[in-house]
Amino acid sequence: DIRVSSPRLGEDFDALAAAFNQMASRLQSVETTRQQLFSDLANEIRTPVAVLEAYIEALEDGVRTLTPQTATMLRDQTRRLVRFS
């Protein structure tokens, strides 16, 4: 977070300092938005991966059987992942 104080060397320098501070503020806002976007994306990816992992483990352990409904749900989860690629 970098800001400059007004140098009081005339209107032009004061305007330059104000413009710099405005730019720094906008860049900070963009960075905050970028971080939130990546956080949201990571969460959106984590959910279908967890579902796929749990169902595959259940199928391997014999707790679940591969029904048409389960296959459809697994396909839907993989489509969610493909959407992010």
mmCIF file of C-alpha atoms in Angstrom:
data_model
loop_
_atom_site.group_PDB
_atom_site.id
_atom_site.type_symbol
_atom_site.label_atom_id
_atom_site.label_comp_id
_atom_site.label_asym_id
_atom_site.label_seq_id
_atom_site.Cartn_x
_atom_site.Cartn_y
_atom_site.Cartn_z
ATOM 1 C CA ASP A 1 0.000 0.000 0.000
ATOM 2 C CA ILE A 2 1.950 2.987 -1.295
ATOM 3 C CA ARG A 3 0.661 6.525 -1.092
ATOM 4 C CA VAL A 4 2.449 9.827 -1.514
ATOM 5 C CA SER A 5 1.786 13.054 0.282
ATOM 6 C CA SER A 6 1.285 16.287 -1.553
ATOM 7 C CA PRO A 7 4.744 17.783 -2.184
ATOM 8 C CA ARG A 8 3.342 21.338 -2.111
ATOM 9 C CA LEU A 9 5.489 22.336 -5.042
ATOM 10 C CA GLY A 10 2.648 23.757 -7.055
ATOM 11 C CA GLU A 11 -0.644 22.679 -8.551
ATOM 12 C CA ASP A 12 0.884 20.337 -11.111
ATOM 13 C CA PHE A 13 2.846 18.326 -8.541
ATOM 14 C CA ASP A 14 -0.103 18.264 -6.156
ATOM 15 C CA ALA A 15 -2.336 16.991 -8.986
ATOM 16 C CA LEU A 16 0.282 14.381 -9.878
ATOM 17 C CA ALA A 17 0.416 13.173 -6.261
ATOM 18 C CA ALA A 18 -3.390 12.997 -6.134
ATOM 19 C CA ALA A 19 -3.507 11.061 -9.423
ATOM 20 C CA PHE A 20 -0.836 8.658 -8.159
ATOM 21 C CA ASN A 21 -2.784 8.042 -4.953
ATOM 22 C CA GLN A 22 -5.983 7.476 -6.933
ATOM 23 C CA MET A 23 -4.152 4.983 -9.161
ATOM 24 C CA ALA A 24 -2.729 3.197 -6.107
ATOM 25 C CA SER A 25 -6.210 2.964 -4.621
ATOM 26 C CA ARG A 26 -7.631 1.509 -7.831
ATOM 27 C CA LEU A 27 -4.794 -1.005 -8.065
ATOM 28 C CA GLN A 28 -5.476 -2.087 -4.489
ATOM 29 C CA SER A 29 -9.137 -2.565 -5.371
ATOM 30 C CA VAL A 30 -8.212 -4.646 -8.431
ATOM 31 C CA GLU A 31 -5.868 -6.779 -6.315
ATOM 32 C CA THR A 32 -8.582 -7.369 -3.713
ATOM 33 C CA THR A 33 -11.018 -8.404 -6.454
ATOM 34 C CA ARG A 34 -8.396 -10.715 -7.997
ATOM 35 C CA GLN A 35 -7.725 -12.415 -4.671
ATOM 36 C CA GLN A 36 -11.462 -12.907 -4.065
ATOM 37 C CA LEU A 37 -11.896 -14.333 -7.567
ATOM 38 C CA PHE A 38 -9.131 -16.899 -7.049
ATOM 39 C CA SER A 39 -10.517 -17.806 -3.642
ATOM 40 C CA ASP A 40 -13.996 -18.307 -5.114
ATOM 41 C CA LEU A 41 -12.589 -20.323 -8.011
ATOM 42 C CA ALA A 42 -10.628 -22.587 -5.672
ATOM 43 C CA ASN A 43 -13.781 -23.206 -3.660
ATOM 44 C CA GLU A 44 -15.826 -23.934 -6.788
ATOM 45 C CA ILE A 45 -13.246 -26.510 -7.905
ATOM 46 C CA ARG A 46 -12.855 -28.080 -4.463
ATOM 47 C CA THR A 47 -16.547 -29.049 -4.199
ATOM 48 C CA PRO A 48 -16.853 -31.266 -7.312
ATOM 49 C CA VAL A 49 -13.440 -32.799 -6.636
ATOM 50 C CA ALA A 50 -14.528 -33.745 -3.112
ATOM 51 C CA VAL A 51 -17.780 -35.240 -4.427
ATOM 52 C CA LEU A 52 -15.940 -37.261 -7.075
ATOM 53 C CA GLU A 53 -13.361 -38.469 -4.577
ATOM 54 C CA ALA A 54 -16.012 -39.537 -2.051
ATOM 55 C CA TYR A 55 -18.098 -41.401 -4.636
ATOM 56 C CA ILE A 56 -15.086 -43.161 -6.150
ATOM 57 C CA GLU A 57 -13.983 -44.269 -2.685
ATOM 58 C CA ALA A 58 -17.519 -45.477 -1.907
ATOM 59 C CA LEU A 59 -17.610 -47.417 -5.189
ATOM 60 C CA GLU A 60 -14.213 -48.984 -4.460
ATOM 61 C CA ASP A 61 -15.291 -49.946 -0.936
ATOM 62 C CA GLY A 62 -18.532 -51.452 -2.212
ATOM 63 C CA VAL A 63 -20.620 -49.028 -0.166
ATOM 64 C CA ARG A 64 -22.219 -47.669 -3.340
ATOM 65 C CA THR A 65 -22.988 -49.227 -6.680
ATOM 66 C CA LEU A 66 -22.744 -47.457 -9.984
ATOM 67 C CA THR A 67 -26.348 -46.707 -10.851
ATOM 68 C CA PRO A 68 -27.434 -44.587 -13.817
ATOM 69 C CA GLN A 69 -28.254 -41.774 -11.363
ATOM 70 C CA THR A 70 -24.781 -41.985 -9.802
ATOM 71 C CA ALA A 71 -23.133 -41.993 -13.234
ATOM 72 C CA THR A 72 -25.169 -38.915 -14.197
ATOM 73 C CA MET A 73 -24.180 -37.126 -10.998
ATOM 74 C CA LEU A 74 -20.496 -37.981 -11.531
ATOM 75 C CA ARG A 75 -20.698 -36.711 -15.120
ATOM 76 C CA ASP A 76 -22.330 -33.490 -13.888
ATOM 77 C CA GLN A 77 -19.497 -32.964 -11.415
ATOM 78 C CA THR A 78 -16.855 -33.507 -14.100
ATOM 79 C CA ARG A 79 -18.676 -31.025 -16.351
ATOM 80 C CA ARG A 80 -18.464 -28.470 -13.538
ATOM 81 C CA LEU A 81 -14.706 -28.988 -13.491
ATOM 82 C CA VAL A 82 -14.418 -28.738 -17.281
ATOM 83 C CA ARG A 83 -16.248 -25.421 -17.139
ATOM 84 C CA PHE A 84 -13.300 -23.967 -15.192
ATOM 85 C CA SER A 85 -10.633 -25.142 -17.628
#
